[in-house]
Amino acid sequence: MATALQTEVLEVRLPERAAINPWIIAGTVMLATFMEVLDTSVANVAMPHIAGSLSSSVDEATWVLTAYLVANAVVLPLSGWFSTLFGRKRFYMGCVILFTASSAMCGLAPSLPILILCRVLQGLGGGALQPVSQAILRETFPREKQGIAMAVYGMGVVFAPVVGPTLGGWITDNYTWRWIFLINVPVGICSLLLTSLLIFDPPFLFRKTLRDGLKIDYMGLGLLATGLGALEIMLDEGQRNDWFSSRGIVAAAMIAAIGLIGVVVWELRQKEPVVDFRLLKDRTFAICTASMFILGFVLYGSTMALPLFLQTLLGYTAMQSGLALSPGGLMIMVMMPVVGILLSKIEARWLIIFGLITSSMGLFAMSHWSTQINFGHAVSARVIQSFGLAFLFVPINTVAFSFIARAKTGYATGLINLARNIGGSSGIAICTTVIARRGQFHQQRMIEHLSPLDAPYQSAIHNVTQMFVTKGADPAQAAAQAHGLIYNMVQQQAAMLSFNEAFWALGVLFLGVIPLMFLMKKTGPVKGAVAIE
């Protein structure tokens, strides 16, 4: 009798759910996800304002960024397990509520410690929004349209960190840094209402509660949280504390290694792991996860380096440097739906290879810049790089799940999004280090030629001194100004060379991914892909 009643209820509800336009569902899940990804970068340009407003130093204020990234990284791989425990829709709505409420608290925080605590809560609430949204999109759209679904997801995940610094700078300059967080509140409320009306758990996703025998893997959760937290702290604070010359960074590295190695070994021995590392046994998924790590590394590394170059060497304001990045973001938004359509006609690996080569060309163009480039040079190189990025994100995310069981989608999306998250943190940390260290190296090499025995140097000093004398300076003052001007030029050119090397290394890194594409299982166009159900 109960079975017949359940069947009747199911028959009544199915037409209602089928009538929902999948694009409405896509827009619903992307609302909160876009805001969550935006929050990883939108606060970067506001650090001096936050520090001044809350009576702290800029170094102390950077924990506002670190706290969010740490909490975000911890939750990302656990999204599949929490979806099983609470039900996907309930868990997603809970995350939206926590993210929205903590955003409001961030905007109202009266002190830095409270702001950091609220950012931790915000990261915990927002961490699962990306993988759960990706899982919902994959199940909402039919297989032949999943390329388009991933394009929609990609527009939010890739465009948000590009537009983040520009939007953050504009809000901070025209209003106050608090509105960076407060604008999340109406978006979160809207997302919550739409989710409650439009999103449903798929029939193959069975919820398991503690009463049903689901056990909480305290050891796995502890190792994962400790390892990822220590890793994020090491990456974020490494350059600021001179890396391994700091005992704190060494301790963080050791804790991260122990925690992450330990959680992999532990989880592989569990029947019901909180993070299913067994999914990486599938060669295609493992390669896609590694490729997503590299994509995050290059995307976030270049997005950090380009505005820094424009502001420190060319004197651009935060708004102007953001405008230089914006055309690249628009290119991504325009091209991603096109790539989604191409996936139904061209094998994914060829699209990825094309994207890697094209994006590398943009990065190599940046590696030949000088301090004489204009706004057009910066925009054109970024547009070329972004054009290639559009051919990476959609195919990688689409082909990654071609041989993954639908019931494991939540676990798989958590892993691949974690890879992009850690890749982004690593890219920012390594690029920052390369720019700083190589800048010091080039400066030391150039200073070797600034001696009284170097004829070109003496000639330059003489000419510059005479220039200042003709402008009214006395000879002694003119000589001091000449030495200062030459030294500033040396610093500028050394920094320029370090940026060139960073962009060149990122381009080479992308080219190094190409051989991996030939190790993936052949899937053909998306409509012909085979999935394990």
Coordinates of C-alpha atoms in Angstrom, one line a residue, residues 112-496:
L112 CA 39.4 42.8 12.9
P113 CA 39.2 39.6 15.0
I114 CA 35.4 39.5 14.6
L115 CA 35.8 40.1 10.9
I116 CA 38.2 37.3 10.6
L117 CA 35.9 35.0 12.5
C118 CA 33.0 36.0 10.2
R119 CA 35.2 35.3 7.2
V120 CA 35.8 31.8 8.5
L121 CA 32.1 31.2 8.7
Q122 CA 31.6 32.8 5.2
G123 CA 34.2 30.4 3.8
L124 CA 32.6 27.4 5.5
G125 CA 29.2 28.4 4.0
G126 CA 30.6 29.2 0.5
G127 CA 33.0 26.3 0.1
A128 CA 30.4 23.8 -0.9
L129 CA 28.4 26.1 -3.3
Q130 CA 30.7 25.5 -6.2
P131 CA 30.8 21.7 -6.3
V132 CA 27.1 21.3 -5.4
S133 CA 26.1 23.8 -8.1
Q134 CA 28.3 21.9 -10.6
A135 CA 26.6 18.6 -9.6
I136 CA 23.1 20.1 -10.0
L137 CA 23.9 21.5 -13.4
R138 CA 25.3 18.2 -14.6
E139 CA 22.2 16.3 -13.6
T140 CA 19.7 19.0 -14.8
F141 CA 20.9 19.1 -18.4
P142 CA 20.9 16.1 -20.8
R143 CA 24.3 14.7 -21.7
E144 CA 24.4 16.4 -25.1
K145 CA 23.9 19.8 -23.5
Q146 CA 26.2 19.4 -20.6
G147 CA 28.9 21.4 -22.4
I148 CA 26.6 24.4 -22.3
A149 CA 25.8 23.7 -18.7
M150 CA 29.5 23.7 -17.8
A151 CA 29.9 26.9 -19.9
V152 CA 27.3 28.6 -17.6
Y153 CA 29.1 27.3 -14.6
G154 CA 32.4 28.4 -16.0
M155 CA 31.2 32.0 -16.7
G156 CA 30.6 32.4 -13.0
V157 CA 33.7 30.6 -11.7
V158 CA 36.2 32.1 -14.2
F159 CA 34.7 35.5 -14.7
A160 CA 34.2 36.3 -11.0
P161 CA 37.9 36.4 -10.0
V162 CA 38.7 38.5 -13.1
V163 CA 36.0 41.1 -12.3
G164 CA 36.5 40.9 -8.5
P165 CA 39.4 43.4 -8.1
T166 CA 37.7 45.9 -10.4
L167 CA 34.3 45.7 -8.6
G168 CA 36.0 45.7 -5.2
G169 CA 38.0 48.8 -6.1
W170 CA 34.9 50.6 -7.4
I171 CA 32.8 49.8 -4.3
T172 CA 35.6 50.8 -2.0
D173 CA 36.4 54.1 -3.7
N174 CA 32.8 55.2 -4.1
Y175 CA 31.1 53.8 -1.0
T176 CA 32.9 51.8 1.8
W177 CA 34.6 48.4 2.0
R178 CA 31.7 47.1 4.1
W179 CA 29.5 47.1 1.0
I180 CA 31.8 44.5 -0.5
F181 CA 30.2 42.0 1.9
L182 CA 26.8 43.6 2.3
I183 CA 25.9 43.2 -1.4
N184 CA 25.9 39.5 -0.9
V185 CA 22.8 39.7 1.3
P186 CA 20.1 40.4 -1.3
V187 CA 21.7 38.0 -3.7
G188 CA 21.8 35.3 -1.1
I189 CA 18.1 35.8 -0.1
C190 CA 17.1 35.7 -3.7
S191 CA 19.1 32.5 -4.3
L192 CA 17.6 30.9 -1.2
L193 CA 14.0 31.6 -2.3
L194 CA 14.6 30.3 -5.8
T195 CA 16.4 27.2 -4.6
S196 CA 13.5 26.3 -2.2
L197 CA 11.1 26.4 -5.2
L198 CA 13.0 25.0 -8.1
I199 CA 15.8 22.6 -6.9
F200 CA 15.1 19.0 -6.0
D201 CA 17.3 16.0 -5.1
P202 CA 17.7 13.5 -7.9
P203 CA 16.1 10.1 -7.3
F204 CA 19.4 8.2 -7.4
L205 CA 20.8 10.3 -4.5
F206 CA 19.9 8.4 -1.3
R207 CA 20.3 10.3 1.9
K208 CA 22.0 8.4 4.7
T209 CA 21.6 9.5 8.3
L210 CA 23.4 8.5 11.4
R211 CA 20.4 6.4 12.3
D212 CA 20.9 4.5 9.0
G213 CA 24.4 3.5 10.1
L214 CA 26.3 6.4 8.5
K215 CA 29.4 6.9 10.7
I216 CA 31.2 10.2 11.1
D217 CA 34.8 9.7 10.1
Y218 CA 36.4 11.9 12.8
M219 CA 39.9 10.9 11.9
G220 CA 39.4 11.7 8.2
L221 CA 37.7 15.0 8.9
G222 CA 40.5 16.0 11.4
L223 CA 43.4 15.1 9.1
L224 CA 41.7 16.8 6.1
A225 CA 40.9 20.1 8.0
T226 CA 44.4 20.2 9.6
G227 CA 46.3 19.4 6.3
L228 CA 44.4 21.8 4.1
G229 CA 44.3 24.6 6.7
A230 CA 48.1 24.4 7.2
L231 CA 48.7 24.3 3.5
E232 CA 46.6 27.4 2.8
I233 CA 48.4 29.3 5.7
M234 CA 51.8 28.2 4.3
L235 CA 51.0 29.4 0.8
D236 CA 49.4 32.6 1.8
E237 CA 52.0 33.7 4.4
G238 CA 55.1 32.1 2.8
Q239 CA 56.6 35.0 0.9
R240 CA 55.6 37.5 3.6
N241 CA 57.6 35.4 6.2
D242 CA 60.5 34.5 3.9
W243 CA 59.3 31.0 3.4
F244 CA 61.3 28.2 5.1
S245 CA 63.5 30.6 7.0
S246 CA 60.4 31.1 9.2
R247 CA 59.8 28.4 11.8
G248 CA 56.1 29.0 11.5
I249 CA 56.1 28.3 7.7
V250 CA 58.3 25.2 8.3
A251 CA 55.8 24.0 11.0
A252 CA 52.8 24.7 8.6
A253 CA 54.5 22.7 5.8
M254 CA 55.2 19.7 8.1
I255 CA 51.6 19.7 9.4
A256 CA 50.2 20.0 5.9
A257 CA 52.4 17.1 4.6
I258 CA 51.4 14.9 7.6
G259 CA 47.7 15.8 7.4
L260 CA 47.3 15.4 3.6
I261 CA 49.3 12.2 3.3
G262 CA 47.6 10.8 6.3
V263 CA 44.1 11.6 5.0
V264 CA 44.8 9.9 1.7
V265 CA 46.1 6.8 3.3
W266 CA 43.3 6.8 5.9
E267 CA 40.4 7.4 3.4
L268 CA 41.5 4.7 1.0
R269 CA 41.0 2.2 3.8
Q270 CA 37.5 3.3 4.7
K271 CA 34.3 1.8 3.3
E272 CA 32.4 5.1 3.5
P273 CA 35.1 7.8 3.2
V274 CA 34.3 11.5 3.6
V275 CA 36.5 12.2 0.5
D276 CA 36.5 9.4 -2.1
F277 CA 40.1 9.4 -3.4
R278 CA 39.3 6.2 -5.2
L279 CA 37.8 8.3 -8.0
L280 CA 41.3 9.3 -9.0
K281 CA 41.9 5.7 -10.1
D282 CA 40.0 6.7 -13.3
R283 CA 42.8 8.0 -15.5
T284 CA 40.7 10.6 -17.3
F285 CA 39.3 12.1 -14.1
A286 CA 42.8 12.2 -12.5
I287 CA 44.2 14.0 -15.5
C288 CA 41.4 16.4 -15.6
T289 CA 41.9 17.1 -11.8
A290 CA 45.6 17.8 -12.4
S291 CA 44.7 20.0 -15.4
M292 CA 42.3 21.9 -13.3
F293 CA 45.0 22.5 -10.7
I294 CA 47.3 24.0 -13.4
L295 CA 44.4 26.0 -14.8
G296 CA 43.7 27.5 -11.3
F297 CA 47.5 28.1 -10.9
V298 CA 47.8 30.1 -14.1
L299 CA 44.5 31.9 -13.9
Y300 CA 44.9 33.2 -10.4
G301 CA 48.7 33.7 -10.8
S302 CA 48.3 35.8 -13.9
T303 CA 45.3 37.7 -12.5
M304 CA 47.4 38.7 -9.5
A305 CA 50.5 39.6 -11.5
L306 CA 49.0 41.7 -14.3
P307 CA 47.3 44.3 -12.1
L308 CA 50.4 44.4 -9.8
F309 CA 52.5 45.1 -12.9
L310 CA 50.2 47.8 -14.2
Q311 CA 50.0 49.5 -10.8
T312 CA 53.6 49.3 -9.6
L313 CA 55.5 49.9 -12.9
L314 CA 53.1 51.9 -15.1
G315 CA 51.3 53.9 -12.4
Y316 CA 47.8 52.7 -13.1
T317 CA 45.1 53.1 -10.5
A318 CA 43.2 50.0 -9.2
M319 CA 40.3 51.0 -11.4
Q320 CA 42.4 51.4 -14.5
S321 CA 44.2 48.1 -14.0
G322 CA 40.8 46.4 -13.5
L323 CA 39.6 47.9 -16.7
A324 CA 42.6 46.4 -18.5
L325 CA 41.4 43.0 -17.2
S326 CA 37.7 43.4 -18.0
P327 CA 37.9 42.8 -21.8
G328 CA 39.5 39.5 -21.0
G329 CA 36.6 38.6 -18.7
L330 CA 34.1 39.6 -21.4
M331 CA 35.9 37.4 -23.9
I332 CA 35.5 34.4 -21.5
M333 CA 31.8 35.1 -21.2
V334 CA 31.3 35.3 -24.9
M335 CA 33.4 32.3 -25.8
M336 CA 32.3 29.8 -23.2
P337 CA 28.8 29.2 -24.7
V338 CA 30.5 28.8 -28.1
V339 CA 32.9 26.2 -26.7
G340 CA 29.9 24.4 -25.1
I341 CA 28.4 24.1 -28.5
L342 CA 31.7 23.0 -30.1
L343 CA 31.9 20.1 -27.5
S344 CA 29.1 18.3 -29.3
K345 CA 31.1 18.4 -32.5
I346 CA 34.8 18.2 -31.6
E347 CA 36.6 15.9 -29.2
A348 CA 37.3 17.6 -26.0
R349 CA 41.1 17.0 -25.9
W350 CA 41.6 19.0 -29.1
L351 CA 39.7 21.9 -27.7
I352 CA 41.8 21.8 -24.6
I353 CA 45.1 21.6 -26.6
F354 CA 43.9 24.6 -28.7
G355 CA 43.1 26.5 -25.5
L356 CA 46.5 25.7 -23.9
I357 CA 48.4 26.9 -27.0
T358 CA 46.3 30.1 -27.4
S359 CA 46.5 31.0 -23.7
S360 CA 50.3 30.4 -23.7
M361 CA 50.6 32.8 -26.7
G362 CA 49.0 35.5 -24.6
L363 CA 51.3 34.8 -21.7
F364 CA 54.4 34.8 -23.9
A365 CA 53.3 38.2 -25.3
M366 CA 53.3 39.5 -21.8
S367 CA 56.8 38.1 -21.2
H368 CA 58.1 40.5 -23.9
W369 CA 56.6 43.6 -22.4
S370 CA 58.6 46.7 -21.4
T371 CA 57.7 49.7 -19.3
Q372 CA 56.8 51.5 -22.6
I373 CA 53.7 49.5 -23.3
N374 CA 50.3 51.2 -23.5
F375 CA 46.8 50.3 -22.4
G376 CA 46.1 48.5 -25.7
H377 CA 49.1 46.2 -25.3
A378 CA 47.9 45.1 -21.9
V379 CA 44.3 44.5 -23.1
S380 CA 45.2 42.6 -26.2
A381 CA 47.5 40.2 -24.5
R382 CA 45.0 39.5 -21.8
V383 CA 42.2 39.0 -24.4
I384 CA 44.3 36.4 -26.1
Q385 CA 45.0 34.6 -22.9
S386 CA 41.3 34.7 -21.9
F387 CA 40.3 33.4 -25.3
G388 CA 42.4 30.3 -24.6
L389 CA 41.1 30.0 -21.1
A390 CA 37.5 29.7 -22.4
F391 CA 38.6 26.5 -24.3
L392 CA 40.0 25.0 -21.1
F393 CA 37.5 25.2 -18.3
V394 CA 34.4 23.9 -20.1
P395 CA 36.0 20.8 -21.8
I396 CA 38.0 19.8 -18.8
N397 CA 34.9 20.0 -16.5
T398 CA 32.8 18.1 -19.0
V399 CA 35.1 15.3 -19.9
A400 CA 36.1 14.8 -16.2
F401 CA 32.8 13.2 -15.4
S402 CA 32.4 11.0 -18.5
F403 CA 33.4 7.9 -16.7
I404 CA 32.2 8.8 -13.2
A405 CA 29.0 7.2 -11.7
R406 CA 26.3 9.8 -11.3
A407 CA 25.9 8.8 -7.6
K408 CA 29.6 9.9 -7.1
T409 CA 29.2 13.3 -8.8
G410 CA 29.1 15.2 -5.5
Y411 CA 32.4 13.6 -4.4
A412 CA 34.0 14.2 -7.8
T413 CA 33.0 17.9 -8.1
G414 CA 34.4 18.5 -4.6
L415 CA 37.8 17.0 -5.6
I416 CA 38.1 18.9 -8.9
N417 CA 37.0 22.2 -7.4
L418 CA 39.5 21.7 -4.5
A419 CA 42.2 21.2 -7.1
R420 CA 41.4 24.5 -8.7
N421 CA 41.2 26.2 -5.3
I422 CA 44.6 24.9 -4.2
G423 CA 46.0 25.6 -7.6
G424 CA 44.9 29.2 -7.4
S425 CA 46.5 29.7 -3.9
S426 CA 49.7 28.0 -5.2
G427 CA 49.7 30.2 -8.3
I428 CA 49.4 33.4 -6.3
A429 CA 52.1 32.3 -3.8
I430 CA 54.6 31.1 -6.4
C431 CA 54.2 34.1 -8.7
T432 CA 54.5 36.5 -5.8
T433 CA 57.7 34.8 -4.8
V434 CA 59.1 34.6 -8.3
I435 CA 58.5 38.3 -8.9
A436 CA 60.1 39.3 -5.6
R437 CA 63.1 37.0 -5.7
R438 CA 63.9 37.4 -9.4
G439 CA 63.5 41.2 -9.0
Q440 CA 66.2 41.1 -6.3
F441 CA 68.4 38.9 -8.4
H442 CA 68.2 41.2 -11.4
Q443 CA 68.8 44.3 -9.3
Q444 CA 71.9 42.8 -7.8
R445 CA 73.3 42.0 -11.3
M446 CA 72.5 45.5 -12.6
I447 CA 74.1 47.2 -9.6
E448 CA 77.4 45.5 -10.4
H449 CA 77.7 48.0 -13.3
L450 CA 77.0 51.1 -11.2
S451 CA 80.6 51.8 -10.3
P452 CA 83.0 54.7 -11.0
L453 CA 84.9 52.4 -13.3
D454 CA 81.9 51.8 -15.6
A455 CA 82.1 54.4 -18.4
P456 CA 78.4 54.2 -19.5
Y457 CA 77.3 54.7 -15.9
Q458 CA 79.5 57.7 -15.5
S459 CA 78.3 59.1 -18.8
A460 CA 74.7 58.7 -17.7
I461 CA 75.3 60.3 -14.3
H462 CA 77.0 63.2 -16.0
N463 CA 74.1 63.8 -18.5
V464 CA 71.4 63.5 -15.9
T465 CA 73.2 65.8 -13.5
Q466 CA 73.5 68.4 -16.2
M467 CA 69.8 68.0 -16.9
F468 CA 68.9 68.8 -13.3
V469 CA 71.4 71.7 -13.3
T470 CA 69.7 73.3 -16.3
K471 CA 66.4 73.0 -14.4
G472 CA 67.8 75.2 -11.5
A473 CA 69.4 72.6 -9.1
D474 CA 72.8 73.3 -7.6
P475 CA 75.6 70.8 -8.7
A476 CA 75.6 68.8 -5.4
Q477 CA 71.8 68.5 -5.3
A478 CA 71.7 67.7 -9.0
A479 CA 74.3 64.9 -8.6
A480 CA 72.3 63.3 -5.7
Q481 CA 69.1 63.5 -7.8
A482 CA 70.9 61.9 -10.7
H483 CA 72.0 59.0 -8.6
G484 CA 68.5 58.6 -7.2
L485 CA 67.0 58.6 -10.7
I486 CA 69.4 56.0 -12.0
Y487 CA 68.7 53.8 -9.0
N488 CA 65.0 54.0 -9.5
M489 CA 65.4 53.1 -13.2
V490 CA 67.4 50.0 -12.1
Q491 CA 64.7 49.0 -9.7
Q492 CA 62.0 49.4 -12.3
Q493 CA 63.9 47.4 -15.0
A494 CA 64.7 44.6 -12.5
A495 CA 61.1 44.4 -11.6
M496 CA 60.1 44.4 -15.2

